[in-house]
C-alpha cells in the first residue's frame, strides 16, 4: 500500500533532495529514518528535486509498504531519528495511483530577498540585492512571466530536458515591509534553475540592467545569455505542492 | 566629537549586547573593531541592552573621538574585522548632546512566531507556538496593551527598576501568511523581558489559557504570576529606534 509523506526541511546543510553517492541528501535521511522505524528497506519518491541549499516549507513524497503502518508512531519515531532540520509533518494512506511527482497539479516556489545594506538576521533566510533597486519595476516584471511560454532562456544550459514549455499560473512579488520581499511563483512545473534565473532577471530589472520591455523579447529569444544570473540557492523555498 | 553608529546583528551566538567579563557580546565586538580601525580606545554607548540571543534589525549607539574620522573607510574596515553576524550599517557625525539611550523617542520590537507543526526554515528566525491557536483573539489581545500602564505584571521579577509605568504607542500582530506572524510593539521604553512576557501572554490567549477580558485585570494586578511565560529570545528583534 502507498503512503503520502509531507515533509519540511532546511536544505542549507544538504546536497539537495535526491540520493547521490557519498552525499548527504534529504532523501537519504528520510529513507534511512523510515527504514529503521518500519524495519524495511523504504524507498521514497519525491515530488521533484530541490538543489543543494534549497529548502522546503512543505514538500511531498510517497512510499510503498507491504503492511499497514501506525501513522502517529511512525511520524514521531522517524522525527526522533531525523536531524532537526528535516521534519516529517504528516504521513497518510493514499490511493495506489497517487504519485508524488506525476500527480502534482502545481508547485509554488518562493524566493526571499531584501534591499539595502546587509542585515545579519535576514541573511539567515534571504538574499541581499543591495541599494538603489527599482522595486516597482521588479513587481511589474514578475507578473510578465505568467502564461504558457518556452522558458529556454530561463533554464540552466546543461539541462537534458527537450520540451521547455511551461505553464505559469501566477508570479508576483509580495512586500513583507522594510525592504524584505518574497517572489512567489506557481506553475505546472519548472525547468532546472528556472526560478533562480527568473529571480536573477528580476534583479537585473531592479538594477536597470534589463528593461521591463525586454522581458518578452528575452522569452522569445530562447537565449540563456540574455536573461539574468542564477541567484543563490539560499533564498529559494519550495512552498507547496498541490494535487 | 560624537558619532552615531547604526548596527544590525544576529544575536544567536552572543551573550547579549552589553559588555560582560569573559563573555562574547555585541558591544565588545564593536568596541574591539572600532578601536583597531580608529587606533584609539573606543567606548560605545548603546540605545539599551538586548539579552543573550536577541537580534537587532537596526540598533543605534554613539561613541566619542578626539578627531574627525573618515566615515566610509571606518565602516568598511570595521566590517572587515567584525564577524559577519554583526554589521555596521552607517556612522555619522552627530550633535554633542545626542545620546543613543536618553535621546531615543521610541523603540520598536518585533517577535516572529508561527503556528502548526515545526518548519525547519522558520525555526531559523521564529518560534513555533503549535496547533489549535486562536489567532483572532491574539490579534485583539495585542491591541489591548496600547496606552500608558504600570507593566509590573509584564516584567522579570528580579528587576531593580522602580517605576514600571511605560507608554506603548502601538501593539499589533501582522499576518505574514501561511501561519507565520510577527508581533510588533512600539513604545517609549520597555522593562526587562517585557516584550517576551507580553508575547507569552498573547500565546496563552491563543491557547485559551488566558481570556481576552483578563488582560486589563492582569495589568491592574501588577502580579507577574498572572501573565504568560517569558518567550524564548530567538523570536525577538529590536527593529528600530527613533530619535
PDB file of N, CA, C and O in Angstrom, chain B residues 104-142:
ATOM      1  N   UNK B 104      16.497  58.732  22.740  1.00  0.00           N
ATOM      2  CA  UNK B 104      15.540  57.904  21.989  1.00  0.00           C
ATOM      3  C   UNK B 104      14.102  58.305  22.291  1.00  0.00           C
ATOM      4  O   UNK B 104      13.718  58.436  23.450  1.00  0.00           O
ATOM      5  N   UNK B 105      13.302  58.523  21.246  1.00  0.00           N
ATOM      6  CA  UNK B 105      11.882  58.870  21.420  1.00  0.00           C
ATOM      7  C   UNK B 105      11.050  57.602  21.553  1.00  0.00           C
ATOM      8  O   UNK B 105      10.108  57.535  22.323  1.00  0.00           O
ATOM      9  N   UNK B 106      11.337  56.608  20.736  1.00  0.00           N
ATOM     10  CA  UNK B 106      10.641  55.332  20.868  1.00  0.00           C
ATOM     11  C   UNK B 106      11.442  54.207  20.237  1.00  0.00           C
ATOM     12  O   UNK B 106      12.336  54.438  19.435  1.00  0.00           O
ATOM     13  N   UNK B 107      11.077  53.000  20.669  1.00  0.00           N
ATOM     14  CA  UNK B 107      11.715  51.799  20.135  1.00  0.00           C
ATOM     15  C   UNK B 107      10.638  50.847  19.630  1.00  0.00           C
ATOM     16  O   UNK B 107       9.563  50.756  20.227  1.00  0.00           O
ATOM     17  N   UNK B 108      10.958  50.157  18.546  1.00  0.00           N
ATOM     18  CA  UNK B 108      10.040  49.135  18.046  1.00  0.00           C
ATOM     19  C   UNK B 108      10.716  47.770  18.146  1.00  0.00           C
ATOM     20  O   UNK B 108      11.860  47.610  17.707  1.00  0.00           O
ATOM     21  N   UNK B 109      10.003  46.843  18.746  1.00  0.00           N
ATOM     22  CA  UNK B 109      10.461  45.446  18.794  1.00  0.00           C
ATOM     23  C   UNK B 109       9.514  44.587  17.969  1.00  0.00           C
ATOM     24  O   UNK B 109       8.323  44.912  17.835  1.00  0.00           O
ATOM     25  N   UNK B 110      10.057  43.497  17.425  1.00  0.00           N
ATOM     26  CA  UNK B 110       9.209  42.534  16.709  1.00  0.00           C
ATOM     27  C   UNK B 110       9.484  41.140  17.247  1.00  0.00           C
ATOM     28  O   UNK B 110      10.622  40.808  17.585  1.00  0.00           O
ATOM     29  N   UNK B 111       8.424  40.341  17.305  1.00  0.00           N
ATOM     30  CA  UNK B 111       8.578  38.954  17.728  1.00  0.00           C
ATOM     31  C   UNK B 111       7.976  38.061  16.640  1.00  0.00           C
ATOM     32  O   UNK B 111       6.782  38.126  16.363  1.00  0.00           O
ATOM     33  N   UNK B 112       8.819  37.251  16.005  1.00  0.00           N
ATOM     34  CA  UNK B 112       8.364  36.363  14.928  1.00  0.00           C
ATOM     35  C   UNK B 112       7.919  35.020  15.497  1.00  0.00           C
ATOM     36  O   UNK B 112       8.653  34.398  16.261  1.00  0.00           O
ATOM     37  N   UNK B 113       6.728  34.581  15.103  1.00  0.00           N
ATOM     38  CA  UNK B 113       6.244  33.271  15.563  1.00  0.00           C
ATOM     39  C   UNK B 113       5.413  32.620  14.466  1.00  0.00           C
ATOM     40  O   UNK B 113       5.000  33.273  13.506  1.00  0.00           O
ATOM     41  N   UNK B 114       5.197  31.313  14.604  1.00  0.00           N
ATOM     42  CA  UNK B 114       4.360  30.622  13.626  1.00  0.00           C
ATOM     43  C   UNK B 114       3.598  29.485  14.281  1.00  0.00           C
ATOM     44  O   UNK B 114       4.018  28.959  15.311  1.00  0.00           O
ATOM     45  N   UNK B 115       2.474  29.158  13.679  1.00  0.00           N
ATOM     46  CA  UNK B 115       1.585  28.132  14.219  1.00  0.00           C
ATOM     47  C   UNK B 115       1.762  26.830  13.438  1.00  0.00           C
ATOM     48  O   UNK B 115       2.398  26.802  12.390  1.00  0.00           O
ATOM     49  N   UNK B 116       1.188  25.758  13.953  1.00  0.00           N
ATOM     50  CA  UNK B 116       1.216  24.463  13.266  1.00  0.00           C
ATOM     51  C   UNK B 116       2.428  23.635  13.651  1.00  0.00           C
ATOM     52  O   UNK B 116       2.975  23.803  14.741  1.00  0.00           O
ATOM     53  N   UNK B 117       2.838  22.747  12.745  1.00  0.00           N
ATOM     54  CA  UNK B 117       3.980  21.869  13.006  1.00  0.00           C
ATOM     55  C   UNK B 117       5.298  22.603  12.821  1.00  0.00           C
ATOM     56  O   UNK B 117       5.338  23.730  12.329  1.00  0.00           O
ATOM     57  N   UNK B 118       6.369  21.941  13.224  1.00  0.00           N
ATOM     58  CA  UNK B 118       7.708  22.533  13.105  1.00  0.00           C
ATOM     59  C   UNK B 118       8.097  22.687  11.628  1.00  0.00           C
ATOM     60  O   UNK B 118       8.009  21.736  10.861  1.00  0.00           O
ATOM     61  N   UNK B 119       8.491  23.894  11.237  1.00  0.00           N
ATOM     62  CA  UNK B 119       9.013  24.150   9.893  1.00  0.00           C
ATOM     63  C   UNK B 119      10.482  24.551  10.065  1.00  0.00           C
ATOM     64  O   UNK B 119      10.768  25.647  10.560  1.00  0.00           O
ATOM     65  N   UNK B 120      11.428  23.660   9.703  1.00  0.00           N
ATOM     66  CA  UNK B 120      12.850  23.948   9.977  1.00  0.00           C
ATOM     67  C   UNK B 120      13.311  25.319   9.483  1.00  0.00           C
ATOM     68  O   UNK B 120      14.114  25.974  10.145  1.00  0.00           O
ATOM     69  N   UNK B 121      12.799  25.754   8.341  1.00  0.00           N
ATOM     70  CA  UNK B 121      13.220  27.052   7.821  1.00  0.00           C
ATOM     71  C   UNK B 121      12.763  28.192   8.735  1.00  0.00           C
ATOM     72  O   UNK B 121      13.504  29.136   8.985  1.00  0.00           O
ATOM     73  N   UNK B 122      11.536  28.094   9.242  1.00  0.00           N
ATOM     74  CA  UNK B 122      11.036  29.130  10.152  1.00  0.00           C
ATOM     75  C   UNK B 122      11.779  29.087  11.491  1.00  0.00           C
ATOM     76  O   UNK B 122      11.926  30.108  12.171  1.00  0.00           O
ATOM     77  N   UNK B 123      12.245  27.887  11.867  1.00  0.00           N
ATOM     78  CA  UNK B 123      12.984  27.743  13.130  1.00  0.00           C
ATOM     79  C   UNK B 123      14.244  28.608  13.161  1.00  0.00           C
ATOM     80  O   UNK B 123      14.771  28.911  14.219  1.00  0.00           O
ATOM     81  N   UNK B 124      14.733  28.993  11.991  1.00  0.00           N
ATOM     82  CA  UNK B 124      15.933  29.828  11.936  1.00  0.00           C
ATOM     83  C   UNK B 124      15.708  31.213  12.533  1.00  0.00           C
ATOM     84  O   UNK B 124      16.645  31.868  12.947  1.00  0.00           O
ATOM     85  N   UNK B 125      14.465  31.684  12.500  1.00  0.00           N
ATOM     86  CA  UNK B 125      14.255  33.067  12.950  1.00  0.00           C
ATOM     87  C   UNK B 125      12.966  33.273  13.742  1.00  0.00           C
ATOM     88  O   UNK B 125      12.725  34.367  14.226  1.00  0.00           O
ATOM     89  N   UNK B 126      12.141  32.234  13.876  1.00  0.00           N
ATOM     90  CA  UNK B 126      10.847  32.414  14.542  1.00  0.00           C
ATOM     91  C   UNK B 126      10.610  31.294  15.546  1.00  0.00           C
ATOM     92  O   UNK B 126      11.317  30.291  15.551  1.00  0.00           O
ATOM     93  N   UNK B 127       9.597  31.483  16.394  1.00  0.00           N
ATOM     94  CA  UNK B 127       9.291  30.497  17.434  1.00  0.00           C
ATOM     95  C   UNK B 127       7.949  29.837  17.126  1.00  0.00           C
ATOM     96  O   UNK B 127       6.974  30.512  16.806  1.00  0.00           O
ATOM     97  N   UNK B 128       7.921  28.523  17.207  1.00  0.00           N
ATOM     98  CA  UNK B 128       6.694  27.767  16.941  1.00  0.00           C
ATOM     99  C   UNK B 128       5.784  27.787  18.167  1.00  0.00           C
ATOM    100  O   UNK B 128       6.236  27.574  19.286  1.00  0.00           O
ATOM    101  N   UNK B 129       4.471  28.053  17.940  1.00  0.00           N
ATOM    102  CA  UNK B 129       3.543  28.039  19.078  1.00  0.00           C
ATOM    103  C   UNK B 129       2.487  26.944  18.927  1.00  0.00           C
ATOM    104  O   UNK B 129       1.499  26.919  19.657  1.00  0.00           O
ATOM    105  N   UNK B 130       2.689  26.026  17.983  1.00  0.00           N
ATOM    106  CA  UNK B 130       1.877  24.812  17.925  1.00  0.00           C
ATOM    107  C   UNK B 130       0.532  24.946  17.223  1.00  0.00           C
ATOM    108  O   UNK B 130       0.263  25.914  16.519  1.00  0.00           O
ATOM    109  N   UNK B 131      -0.279  23.929  17.470  1.00  0.00           N
ATOM    110  CA  UNK B 131      -1.572  23.786  16.779  1.00  0.00           C
ATOM    111  C   UNK B 131      -2.712  24.395  17.595  1.00  0.00           C
ATOM    112  O   UNK B 131      -2.551  24.709  18.763  1.00  0.00           O
ATOM    113  N   UNK B 132      -3.850  24.536  16.949  1.00  0.00           N
ATOM    114  CA  UNK B 132      -5.103  24.959  17.602  1.00  0.00           C
ATOM    115  C   UNK B 132      -4.976  26.295  18.322  1.00  0.00           C
ATOM    116  O   UNK B 132      -5.337  26.431  19.481  1.00  0.00           O
ATOM    117  N   UNK B 133      -4.411  27.243  17.615  1.00  0.00           N
ATOM    118  CA  UNK B 133      -4.198  28.575  18.173  1.00  0.00           C
ATOM    119  C   UNK B 133      -5.338  29.493  17.715  1.00  0.00           C
ATOM    120  O   UNK B 133      -5.662  29.538  16.526  1.00  0.00           O
ATOM    121  N   UNK B 134      -5.936  30.212  18.646  1.00  0.00           N
ATOM    122  CA  UNK B 134      -6.967  31.198  18.310  1.00  0.00           C
ATOM    123  C   UNK B 134      -6.261  32.525  17.977  1.00  0.00           C
ATOM    124  O   UNK B 134      -6.075  33.379  18.836  1.00  0.00           O
ATOM    125  N   UNK B 135      -5.883  32.640  16.703  1.00  0.00           N
ATOM    126  CA  UNK B 135      -5.075  33.798  16.319  1.00  0.00           C
ATOM    127  C   UNK B 135      -5.900  35.089  16.351  1.00  0.00           C
ATOM    128  O   UNK B 135      -5.375  36.170  16.640  1.00  0.00           O
ATOM    129  N   UNK B 136      -7.204  34.995  16.095  1.00  0.00           N
ATOM    130  CA  UNK B 136      -8.048  36.200  16.139  1.00  0.00           C
ATOM    131  C   UNK B 136      -8.029  36.835  17.527  1.00  0.00           C
ATOM    132  O   UNK B 136      -7.939  38.061  17.658  1.00  0.00           O
ATOM    133  N   UNK B 137      -8.106  36.001  18.550  1.00  0.00           N
ATOM    134  CA  UNK B 137      -8.032  36.534  19.910  1.00  0.00           C
ATOM    135  C   UNK B 137      -6.643  37.121  20.198  1.00  0.00           C
ATOM    136  O   UNK B 137      -6.524  38.144  20.881  1.00  0.00           O
ATOM    137  N   UNK B 138      -5.630  36.488  19.666  1.00  0.00           N
ATOM    138  CA  UNK B 138      -4.274  37.030  19.868  1.00  0.00           C
ATOM    139  C   UNK B 138      -4.154  38.417  19.237  1.00  0.00           C
ATOM    140  O   UNK B 138      -3.553  39.325  19.805  1.00  0.00           O
ATOM    141  N   UNK B 139      -4.733  38.565  18.035  1.00  0.00           N
ATOM    142  CA  UNK B 139      -4.690  39.855  17.334  1.00  0.00           C
ATOM    143  C   UNK B 139      -5.422  40.920  18.147  1.00  0.00           C
ATOM    144  O   UNK B 139      -4.920  42.035  18.334  1.00  0.00           O
ATOM    145  N   UNK B 140      -6.599  40.555  18.665  1.00  0.00           N
ATOM    146  CA  UNK B 140      -7.354  41.512  19.501  1.00  0.00           C
ATOM    147  C   UNK B 140      -6.590  41.809  20.790  1.00  0.00           C
ATOM    148  O   UNK B 140      -6.539  42.945  21.252  1.00  0.00           O
ATOM    149  N   UNK B 141      -6.020  40.776  21.373  1.00  0.00           N
ATOM    150  CA  UNK B 141      -5.285  40.920  22.634  1.00  0.00           C
ATOM    151  C   UNK B 141      -4.103  41.867  22.499  1.00  0.00           C
ATOM    152  O   UNK B 141      -3.856  42.704  23.371  1.00  0.00           O
ATOM    153  N   UNK B 142      -3.373  41.743  21.387  1.00  0.00           N
ATOM    154  CA  UNK B 142      -2.178  42.568  21.188  1.00  0.00           C
ATOM    155  C   UNK B 142      -2.522  44.053  21.302  1.00  0.00           C
ATOM    156  O   UNK B 142      -1.785  44.833  21.906  1.00  0.00           O
TER     157      UNK B 142
END
